[in-house]
DNA sequence: CGTGGTTTTGAAATGATTCAAGCGGAGTGG
DNA sequence: CCACTCCGCTTGAATCATTTCAAAACCACG
């Protein structure tokens, strides 16, 4: 099976230049429109009309900027990071197609993190005030939006568990399983993947130094769990990774 | 100045047995009703009529239980924790008066963590479906609720930064400053406090072992930052703690 | 006044980091 | 097309922070 790239998820621009309505979007089951009927999706489309391209390395938004919209990843891959007064920063997540960016901004009308594209990407711009208006009209949209926010909270708690309790190998194994699971939900191979982020970014997310990430990749390869060629990965023993995550030390 | 206990926040039950309406609650500026006008608060009261007492050590809800309501802490103190398949668990937060519990449950109609009272406590029960209904009616309630969820996400990202980047002393200093700041917002002394949780629970929250927490308390005391008598703390040098958090190593 | 849970403290062990060097691949310009 | 360079990655060895194990002290409680 050839390894698909994330951009395969997008319709080829030349062929289908502007057909980017929620109703025809193959992400609608993963994105905000889940559970909406056709008429509701049409209305949602009304406020998601605006799209934006973000090239690799570019910021979608920055900490401190005024918050006005949420962004749904259409194609590509992002990271979000928060920084402290002194120079430290922490990657708080990696977002792929169908996932929402900017939820942190609602709290104070300012973004509280940076969102950076890790590859050329495109997003749907969802004007937040209009989303609030529409979700007062449609129970299903309101509910779906609340679920998405709540899911982010649950995800964050999982990361806390990872950062607070797991050792390097367990963290990396959990990270890889999470990544492949999300890719699989988007129709990609569960075993072959291309990392869009550096070892340092993985390390920042997992609370490890890049050298530790690299060493752990090598160890997984030695143990026959993984085949690592730079950013090309192949999972050889998914159950083995899962066992690492489950058993603290056995 | 005498050290107030958290329960001073509640009206003495004998004197004011059932006057527990949002409109007359001294937590309304910290809780869900922020920004609501009198009429709206009255309506909110309609769905917050139900109260519940939770004694020390008792669970308010457990991971896996059906989610039906949010809980606003009226008096007392809670912890929330998530656990992995194997026995590890991670304290994800400590909640005091005015803070909301249960937001994680919205994502899948099941609670994803345990909430345990760390002292005898009482909560307002907020039927979630009714809250959704009412927040379709009142923009201000809708907005306030969204802000609360978003604030939780921002808080979680801050904890990730702490767990991913800081060393033991920085973590504990950040934790103490956060705690005193929240207590101060509730009218308590910014310098004297009584911990409601064990060293182990602090450690779980901060990704440290209880011995490390204890040692770090001792070190802070030796350094003149803190006076530690078991769970009684007095902050002697707040700026010193703040400096610890800001400067990674200088 | 004992009892159990919590906390403190010490000493040894461990896992991750730091520092340092070398490798490799992608992209650039001659 | 090749050599060069840069950036990301790998690997080793020494160091360091935190954990682990163990013992004792302390406090609240019945």
Coordinates of C-alpha atoms (C1' of nucleotides) in Angstrom, one line a residue:
Chain A
X1 CA 0.0 0.0 0.0
X2 CA 1.4 3.4 -1.0
X3 CA 1.7 5.8 1.9
X4 CA -0.8 8.6 1.2
X5 CA 0.2 12.1 2.1
X6 CA -2.1 14.3 4.1
X7 CA -2.8 16.5 1.1
X8 CA -4.5 13.6 -0.6
X9 CA -7.4 14.5 1.6
X10 CA -8.0 17.7 -0.4
X11 CA -9.7 17.7 -3.7
X12 CA -7.1 18.5 -6.4
X13 CA -7.3 22.3 -6.7
X14 CA -7.1 22.3 -10.5
X15 CA -10.0 19.9 -10.9
X16 CA -12.3 21.1 -8.1
X17 CA -11.3 24.7 -7.4
X18 CA -13.9 26.0 -5.1
X19 CA -16.2 23.2 -4.1
X20 CA -15.5 23.5 -0.5
X21 CA -18.9 23.4 1.2
X22 CA -19.4 21.5 4.4
X23 CA -22.1 19.5 2.7
X24 CA -19.7 18.0 0.2
X25 CA -16.6 18.0 2.5
X26 CA -15.4 14.5 3.3
X27 CA -14.4 15.7 6.7
X28 CA -17.9 16.5 7.8
X29 CA -18.2 13.4 9.9
X30 CA -15.0 14.4 11.8
X31 CA -15.6 18.2 12.0
X32 CA -18.1 20.6 13.3
X33 CA -21.0 19.4 11.2
X34 CA -21.4 16.0 12.9
X35 CA -25.0 15.3 13.6
X36 CA -26.4 18.2 11.5
X37 CA -29.1 17.7 8.9
X38 CA -28.8 19.0 5.4
X39 CA -30.5 22.3 6.0
X40 CA -28.4 23.0 9.1
X41 CA -25.2 22.2 7.2
X42 CA -26.3 24.7 4.5
X43 CA -26.6 27.4 7.2
X44 CA -23.3 26.4 8.7
X45 CA -21.8 26.8 5.3
X46 CA -23.0 30.4 5.3
X47 CA -20.5 31.3 8.0
X48 CA -17.7 29.0 6.9
X49 CA -17.5 30.5 3.4
X50 CA -14.1 32.0 4.0
X51 CA -11.0 29.8 3.5
X52 CA -7.4 30.5 4.2
X53 CA -4.1 29.0 3.1
X54 CA -1.2 28.8 5.4
X55 CA 2.2 27.8 4.1
X56 CA 4.7 25.6 5.9
X57 CA 6.2 27.5 8.8
X58 CA 3.6 30.3 8.8
X59 CA 1.6 31.2 11.8
X60 CA -2.2 30.8 11.6
X61 CA -2.5 33.0 14.7
X62 CA -0.2 34.1 17.5
X63 CA -0.5 34.3 21.3
X64 CA -2.0 37.7 22.2
X65 CA -3.7 38.3 18.9
X66 CA -7.3 39.2 19.0
X67 CA -9.6 36.2 18.8
X68 CA -12.3 36.4 16.2
X69 CA -12.6 33.0 14.6
X70 CA -12.1 29.3 15.0
X71 CA -10.3 27.4 12.3
X72 CA -11.1 24.0 11.0
X73 CA -8.1 22.2 9.4
X74 CA -9.1 21.3 5.8
X75 CA -5.7 20.0 4.7
X76 CA -2.3 19.9 6.2
X77 CA -1.0 19.8 9.7
X78 CA -0.5 22.2 12.5
X79 CA 1.1 22.5 15.9
X80 CA 0.0 24.7 18.8
X81 CA 2.4 25.9 21.4
X82 CA 2.3 28.0 24.6
X83 CA 5.3 29.9 26.0
X84 CA 6.2 31.1 29.4
X85 CA 7.6 34.6 30.2
X86 CA 11.1 33.2 30.0
X87 CA 11.8 31.5 26.7
X88 CA 10.4 28.1 27.3
X89 CA 7.7 26.8 25.2
X90 CA 5.5 23.7 25.1
X91 CA 3.8 22.2 22.1
X92 CA 0.2 21.6 23.3
X93 CA -1.0 19.7 20.4
X94 CA -0.8 18.6 16.8
X95 CA -3.9 19.2 14.6
X96 CA -4.8 17.4 11.4
X97 CA -7.7 17.6 9.0
X98 CA -11.1 18.0 10.6
X99 CA -9.7 19.3 13.9
X100 CA -10.5 22.7 15.3
X101 CA -8.0 25.4 16.2
X102 CA -8.4 28.4 18.4
X103 CA -10.8 27.2 21.2
X104 CA -8.4 28.7 23.8
X105 CA -9.1 32.2 22.4
X106 CA -12.8 32.2 23.6
X107 CA -11.8 32.6 27.2
X108 CA -10.5 36.2 26.9
X109 CA -11.0 37.2 23.3
X110 CA -7.3 36.8 22.8
X111 CA -5.4 33.8 21.5
X112 CA -3.4 32.1 24.2
X113 CA -1.1 30.1 22.0
X114 CA 0.6 30.1 18.6
X115 CA -0.7 27.9 15.8
X116 CA 1.9 27.1 13.2
X117 CA 1.5 25.1 10.0
X118 CA 3.9 22.2 9.8
X119 CA 3.2 21.7 6.1
X120 CA 1.3 23.8 3.5
X121 CA -2.2 23.8 4.8
X122 CA -5.6 25.2 4.4
X123 CA -8.3 26.0 6.9
X124 CA -11.9 27.0 7.0
X125 CA -12.4 30.2 8.9
X126 CA -15.4 30.1 11.3
X127 CA -16.4 33.5 12.5
X128 CA -17.0 32.9 16.2
X129 CA -19.8 35.4 16.9
X130 CA -21.7 33.9 14.0
X131 CA -21.1 30.4 15.3
X132 CA -22.6 31.5 18.6
X133 CA -25.6 33.0 16.8
X134 CA -26.2 29.9 14.8
X135 CA -25.7 27.5 17.7
X136 CA -28.5 29.4 19.5
X137 CA -30.7 28.5 16.6
X138 CA -29.7 24.8 16.2
X139 CA -29.5 22.6 19.2
X140 CA -27.6 20.1 17.2
X141 CA -24.8 22.6 16.3
X142 CA -24.7 23.8 19.9
X143 CA -24.4 20.3 21.2
X144 CA -21.8 19.4 18.6
X145 CA -19.7 22.4 19.5
X146 CA -19.9 21.8 23.2
X147 CA -18.8 18.2 22.6
X148 CA -15.8 19.4 20.7
X149 CA -14.7 21.7 23.5
X150 CA -15.2 19.0 26.0
X151 CA -13.3 16.6 24.0
X152 CA -10.4 19.0 24.0
X153 CA -10.5 19.1 27.7
X154 CA -10.5 15.3 27.9
X155 CA -7.6 15.1 25.5
X156 CA -5.7 17.6 27.6
X157 CA -6.3 15.5 30.7
X158 CA -4.9 12.5 28.9
X159 CA -1.7 14.5 28.0
X160 CA -1.4 15.4 31.7
X161 CA -1.5 11.8 32.6
X162 CA 1.1 11.1 30.0
X163 CA 3.4 14.0 31.2
X164 CA 2.9 13.3 34.8
X165 CA 3.1 9.5 35.0
X166 CA 4.8 8.0 32.0
X167 CA 8.4 7.4 31.1
X168 CA 10.0 8.2 27.8
X169 CA 9.1 5.0 26.1
X170 CA 5.6 5.0 27.2
X171 CA 5.1 8.6 26.2
X172 CA 6.4 8.0 22.7
X173 CA 4.4 4.8 22.3
X174 CA 1.2 6.5 23.4
X175 CA 2.0 9.4 21.0
X176 CA 2.5 7.1 18.0
X177 CA -0.6 5.1 18.7
X178 CA -2.7 8.3 19.1
X179 CA -1.3 9.6 15.8
X180 CA -1.9 6.4 13.8
X181 CA -5.4 6.1 15.3
X182 CA -6.3 9.6 14.1
X183 CA -4.7 9.0 10.7
X184 CA -6.7 5.8 10.4
X185 CA -9.9 7.6 11.2
X186 CA -9.1 9.8 8.1
X187 CA -8.6 6.8 5.8
X188 CA -4.8 6.5 6.0
X189 CA -2.8 3.3 6.7
X190 CA -2.6 2.5 10.4
X191 CA 0.9 1.2 10.0
X192 CA 2.8 3.6 7.7
X193 CA 3.1 7.3 8.4
X194 CA 5.2 10.3 7.7
X195 CA 5.9 12.6 10.7
X196 CA 5.3 16.2 9.9
X197 CA 7.2 17.4 13.0
X198 CA 10.8 17.4 14.1
X199 CA 12.1 15.3 17.0
X200 CA 12.3 18.5 18.9
X201 CA 8.6 19.3 18.4
X202 CA 7.7 15.7 19.4
X203 CA 10.0 16.1 22.5
X204 CA 8.3 19.4 23.4
X205 CA 4.9 17.8 23.2
X206 CA 6.0 14.8 25.3
X207 CA 8.1 16.7 27.8
X208 CA 11.3 15.1 26.6
X209 CA 14.5 16.4 24.9
X210 CA 15.0 15.7 21.2
X211 CA 17.9 13.4 22.0
X212 CA 15.7 11.2 24.2
X213 CA 13.0 11.1 21.4
X214 CA 15.7 10.0 18.9
X215 CA 17.2 7.4 21.3
X216 CA 13.7 6.0 22.0
X217 CA 12.9 5.7 18.3
X218 CA 16.2 3.8 17.9
X219 CA 15.3 1.5 20.7
X220 CA 11.9 0.8 19.3
X221 CA 13.5 -0.1 16.1
X222 CA 16.0 -2.4 17.8
X223 CA 13.1 -4.0 19.6
X224 CA 11.3 -4.6 16.3
X225 CA 8.4 -2.4 17.1
X226 CA 9.1 0.2 14.5
X227 CA 10.9 0.9 11.3
X228 CA 12.4 4.4 11.4
X229 CA 13.8 6.1 8.4
X230 CA 14.0 9.7 9.4
X231 CA 10.4 10.9 9.4
X232 CA 9.1 7.8 7.6
X233 CA 7.7 5.4 10.1
X234 CA 6.3 1.9 9.8
X235 CA 4.6 0.3 12.8
X236 CA 5.7 -3.3 12.9
X237 CA 4.1 -4.3 16.2
X238 CA 1.2 -2.2 17.3
X239 CA 0.3 -4.6 20.1
X240 CA 3.8 -4.2 21.4
X241 CA 3.5 -0.4 21.5
X242 CA 0.1 -0.8 23.2
X243 CA 1.6 -3.1 25.8
X244 CA 4.3 -0.5 26.6
X245 CA 1.6 2.1 27.3
X246 CA -0.5 -0.2 29.4
X247 CA 2.0 -1.9 31.6
X248 CA 4.0 0.6 33.6
X249 CA 6.8 -2.0 34.0
X250 CA 6.4 -5.6 33.3
Chain B
X1 CA -5.0 37.9 60.7
X2 CA -6.7 34.6 61.5
X3 CA -6.5 32.1 58.7
X4 CA -10.0 31.7 57.3
X5 CA -11.2 28.3 56.3
X6 CA -12.9 27.6 53.0
X7 CA -16.2 26.9 54.7
X8 CA -16.3 30.5 55.9
X9 CA -17.4 31.3 52.4
X10 CA -20.8 29.7 53.1
X11 CA -23.4 31.4 55.1
X12 CA -23.8 29.7 58.4
X13 CA -26.4 27.0 57.8
X14 CA -28.3 27.6 61.0
X15 CA -28.8 31.3 60.3
X16 CA -29.5 31.1 56.6
X17 CA -30.6 27.6 55.9
X18 CA -31.9 27.6 52.4
X19 CA -31.1 31.0 50.9
X20 CA -28.9 29.6 48.2
X21 CA -30.0 31.5 45.1
X22 CA -27.4 32.6 42.5
X23 CA -28.7 36.1 42.9
X24 CA -27.7 36.2 46.5
X25 CA -24.6 34.0 46.2
X26 CA -21.4 35.7 46.9
X27 CA -19.7 33.6 44.3
X28 CA -21.8 34.9 41.4
X29 CA -19.0 37.0 40.1
X30 CA -16.7 33.9 40.0
X31 CA -19.2 31.4 38.8
X32 CA -21.5 30.8 35.9
X33 CA -23.7 33.9 36.4
X34 CA -21.0 36.4 35.5
X35 CA -22.4 39.0 33.1
X36 CA -26.0 38.0 33.5
X37 CA -28.6 40.6 34.5
X38 CA -31.1 40.1 37.3
X39 CA -33.8 38.5 35.2
X40 CA -31.4 36.1 33.6
X41 CA -30.0 35.1 37.0
X42 CA -33.5 34.3 38.2
X43 CA -34.0 32.0 35.2
X44 CA -30.6 30.4 35.9
X45 CA -31.7 29.8 39.5
X46 CA -34.6 27.8 38.2
X47 CA -32.3 25.1 37.0
X48 CA -29.8 25.3 39.8
X49 CA -32.4 24.7 42.5
X50 CA -30.8 21.4 43.4
X51 CA -27.9 21.3 45.9
X52 CA -25.9 18.4 47.1
X53 CA -23.5 17.8 50.0
X54 CA -20.4 15.7 49.6
X55 CA -18.5 14.7 52.7
X56 CA -14.7 14.5 52.8
X57 CA -13.4 11.6 50.8
X58 CA -16.7 11.0 49.0
X59 CA -17.0 11.0 45.2
X60 CA -19.1 13.6 43.6
X61 CA -19.0 11.5 40.4
X62 CA -16.8 8.7 39.0
X63 CA -15.2 8.0 35.7
X64 CA -17.6 6.1 33.5
X65 CA -20.8 7.3 35.2
X66 CA -23.5 8.8 33.0
X67 CA -23.1 12.6 32.7
X68 CA -26.2 14.6 33.3
X69 CA -25.1 17.7 35.3
X70 CA -22.4 20.1 35.9
X71 CA -21.5 21.0 39.5
X72 CA -20.5 24.4 40.8
X73 CA -18.6 24.2 44.0
X74 CA -20.4 26.2 46.7
X75 CA -18.2 25.4 49.7
X76 CA -15.3 23.1 50.2
X77 CA -12.6 21.7 48.0
X78 CA -12.3 19.0 45.3
X79 CA -9.8 17.1 43.3
X80 CA -10.4 15.6 39.9
X81 CA -8.3 12.7 38.7
X82 CA -8.0 10.5 35.6
X83 CA -6.6 7.0 35.6
X84 CA -5.1 4.7 33.0
X85 CA -5.9 1.1 32.4
X86 CA -3.1 0.0 34.7
X87 CA -3.4 1.5 38.1
X88 CA -1.8 4.9 37.5
X89 CA -3.7 8.0 38.2
X90 CA -3.2 11.7 37.7
X91 CA -4.8 14.5 39.6
X92 CA -5.9 16.9 36.8
X93 CA -7.0 19.7 39.0
X94 CA -8.1 21.1 42.4
X95 CA -11.4 23.0 42.5
X96 CA -12.6 25.5 45.0
X97 CA -15.7 27.6 45.5
X98 CA -17.2 29.0 42.3
X99 CA -15.4 26.6 40.0
X100 CA -17.2 24.1 37.7
X101 CA -16.9 20.4 37.8
X102 CA -17.9 17.9 35.1
X103 CA -17.1 19.7 31.8
X104 CA -15.2 16.6 30.6
X105 CA -18.5 14.7 30.6
X106 CA -20.1 16.6 27.8
X107 CA -17.8 15.0 25.2
X108 CA -19.4 11.5 25.4
X109 CA -22.3 11.7 28.0
X110 CA -20.0 9.9 30.4
X111 CA -17.7 11.3 33.0
X112 CA -14.0 10.9 32.2
X113 CA -12.6 11.5 35.6
X114 CA -13.3 11.1 39.3
X115 CA -14.2 14.1 41.4
X116 CA -13.5 13.6 45.1
X117 CA -14.2 16.0 48.0
X118 CA -11.1 16.8 49.9
X119 CA -13.2 18.4 52.7
X120 CA -16.8 18.4 53.5
X121 CA -18.3 20.3 50.6
X122 CA -21.5 21.4 48.9
X123 CA -22.2 21.9 45.2
X124 CA -24.9 23.4 43.1
X125 CA -26.2 20.8 40.6
X126 CA -26.7 22.3 37.1
X127 CA -28.8 20.0 34.9
X128 CA -26.8 20.1 31.7
X129 CA -29.6 19.8 29.2
X130 CA -31.4 22.6 30.8
X131 CA -28.3 24.7 30.8
X132 CA -28.1 24.1 27.0
X133 CA -31.7 25.1 26.7
X134 CA -31.3 28.3 28.6
X135 CA -28.1 29.3 26.9
X136 CA -29.9 29.2 23.6
X137 CA -32.2 31.8 25.1
X138 CA -29.6 34.1 26.7
X139 CA -26.6 35.1 24.7
X140 CA -24.8 36.2 27.9
X141 CA -25.2 32.8 29.5
X142 CA -24.1 31.1 26.3
X143 CA -21.0 33.3 26.2
X144 CA -20.2 32.9 29.8
X145 CA -20.4 29.2 29.6
X146 CA -18.2 29.1 26.5
X147 CA -15.6 31.2 28.3
X148 CA -15.6 28.9 31.2
X149 CA -14.9 25.9 29.0
X150 CA -12.3 27.8 27.1
X151 CA -10.6 28.9 30.3
X152 CA -10.4 25.3 31.4
X153 CA -8.6 24.5 28.1
X154 CA -6.2 27.4 28.7
X155 CA -5.6 26.2 32.3
X156 CA -4.8 22.7 31.0
X157 CA -2.3 24.1 28.6
X158 CA -0.6 25.9 31.4
X159 CA -0.4 22.6 33.3
X160 CA 1.2 21.0 30.3
X161 CA 3.8 23.7 30.2
X162 CA 4.5 23.1 33.9
X163 CA 4.7 19.3 33.5
X164 CA 6.7 19.4 30.3
X165 CA 9.2 22.1 31.0
X166 CA 9.6 22.9 34.7
X167 CA 11.7 21.2 37.4
X168 CA 10.4 20.3 40.8
X169 CA 11.0 23.7 42.5
X170 CA 9.4 25.6 39.7
X171 CA 6.4 23.3 39.6
X172 CA 5.7 23.6 43.3
X173 CA 6.3 27.4 43.3
X174 CA 3.9 27.8 40.4
X175 CA 1.4 25.6 42.1
X176 CA 1.5 27.7 45.3
X177 CA 1.2 31.0 43.5
X178 CA -1.8 29.7 41.6
X179 CA -3.4 28.5 44.7
X180 CA -2.9 31.7 46.7
X181 CA -4.1 33.8 43.8
X182 CA -7.3 31.8 43.6
X183 CA -7.8 32.0 47.3
X184 CA -7.1 35.7 47.2
X185 CA -9.8 36.2 44.5
X186 CA -12.2 34.6 47.1
X187 CA -11.2 37.0 49.8
X188 CA -8.7 34.9 51.7
X189 CA -5.2 36.0 52.8
X190 CA -2.7 35.8 50.0
X191 CA 0.0 34.7 52.4
X192 CA -1.5 32.2 54.8
X193 CA -3.2 29.0 53.6
X194 CA -4.1 25.5 54.7
X195 CA -3.6 22.8 52.1
X196 CA -6.6 20.6 51.7
X197 CA -4.6 17.9 49.9
X198 CA -1.9 15.5 50.8
X199 CA 1.7 15.7 49.5
X200 CA 0.9 12.7 47.4
X201 CA -2.0 14.5 45.7
X202 CA 0.1 17.6 45.1
X203 CA 2.8 15.3 43.7
X204 CA 0.3 13.6 41.4
X205 CA -0.9 16.9 40.1
X206 CA 2.7 18.2 39.5
X207 CA 4.1 15.0 38.2
X208 CA 6.3 14.4 41.2
X209 CA 6.6 11.8 43.9
X210 CA 5.4 12.8 47.4
X211 CA 8.9 12.7 48.8
X212 CA 10.0 15.2 46.2
X213 CA 7.2 17.5 47.2
X214 CA 8.1 17.2 50.8
X215 CA 11.8 17.8 50.2
X216 CA 11.0 20.8 48.1
X217 CA 8.7 22.2 50.8
X218 CA 11.6 21.8 53.2
X219 CA 14.0 23.5 50.8
X220 CA 11.6 26.5 50.4
X221 CA 11.5 26.7 54.1
X222 CA 15.3 26.6 54.4
X223 CA 15.5 29.3 51.8
X224 CA 13.1 31.6 53.7
X225 CA 10.4 31.5 51.0
X226 CA 7.8 29.6 53.1
X227 CA 6.9 28.6 56.6
X228 CA 5.7 25.0 56.5
X229 CA 3.9 23.3 59.4
X230 CA 2.4 20.2 57.9
X231 CA -0.5 21.6 55.8
X232 CA -0.3 25.1 57.3
X233 CA 1.6 27.3 54.9
X234 CA 2.7 30.9 55.2
X235 CA 4.2 32.6 52.1
X236 CA 7.2 34.7 53.4
X237 CA 8.5 35.7 50.0
X238 CA 6.1 35.7 47.2
X239 CA 8.4 37.5 44.8
X240 CA 11.0 34.8 45.5
X241 CA 8.5 32.1 44.4
X242 CA 7.6 34.2 41.4
X243 CA 11.3 34.5 40.4
X244 CA 11.6 30.7 40.7
X245 CA 8.8 30.3 38.2
X246 CA 10.1 32.9 35.7
X247 CA 13.8 32.2 35.6
X248 CA 14.5 28.7 34.4
X249 CA 18.0 28.8 35.9
X250 CA 19.8 32.0 36.9
Chain C
dC1 C1' -2.2 6.5 74.9
dG2 C1' -1.9 3.6 71.2
dT3 C1' -2.8 3.3 66.1
dG4 C1' -2.8 4.5 61.3
dG5 C1' -2.0 7.6 57.9
dT6 C1' 1.0 11.4 56.5
dT7 C1' 5.2 13.5 56.4
dT8 C1' 10.2 14.0 56.7
dT9 C1' 14.8 12.7 55.8
dG10 C1' 18.8 9.9 54.2
dA11 C1' 21.3 7.0 50.9
dA12 C1' 21.5 4.5 46.7
dA13 C1' 19.7 3.7 42.2
dT14 C1' 17.8 5.2 37.8
dG15 C1' 16.2 7.5 33.9
dA16 C1' 16.7 11.5 31.4
dT17 C1' 19.5 15.5 30.2
dT18 C1' 23.6 17.8 28.8
dC19 C1' 27.4 18.3 26.1
dA20 C1' 29.9 16.9 22.2
dA21 C1' 30.9 14.8 17.9
dG22 C1' 29.6 12.9 13.7
dC23 C1' 26.2 11.5 10.2
dG24 C1' 22.8 12.2 6.5
dG25 C1' 19.6 14.2 3.3
dA26 C1' 17.6 18.2 1.1
dG27 C1' 18.4 22.1 -1.2
dT28 C1' 21.6 25.7 -3.4
dG29 C1' 24.8 27.5 -6.4
dG30 C1' 28.7 26.9 -9.1
Chain D
dC1 C1' 25.6 17.3 -12.1
dC2 C1' 28.4 17.7 -8.3
dA3 C1' 30.2 19.7 -4.2
dC4 C1' 28.9 22.5 -0.4
dT5 C1' 26.3 23.8 3.4
dC6 C1' 22.7 23.7 6.6
dC7 C1' 19.6 21.6 9.5
dG8 C1' 17.9 17.7 11.6
dC9 C1' 19.0 13.4 13.4
dT10 C1' 21.8 9.9 15.8
dT11 C1' 24.9 8.2 19.2
dG12 C1' 28.2 8.2 23.2
dA13 C1' 29.8 9.5 27.8
dA14 C1' 29.3 12.1 31.9
dT15 C1' 26.2 14.5 34.8
dC16 C1' 22.2 15.6 37.2
dA17 C1' 17.5 15.6 39.0
dT18 C1' 14.2 12.8 40.6
dT19 C1' 12.9 8.4 42.2
dT20 C1' 13.1 4.5 45.0
dC21 C1' 13.7 2.2 49.2
dA22 C1' 13.9 2.5 54.0
dA23 C1' 13.4 4.2 58.5
dA24 C1' 11.8 7.3 61.7
dA25 C1' 8.9 11.2 63.4
dC26 C1' 4.7 13.4 63.7
dC27 C1' -0.1 14.3 64.0
dA28 C1' -4.9 13.5 64.4
dC29 C1' -8.1 10.4 66.1
dG30 C1' -10.5 7.2 68.6

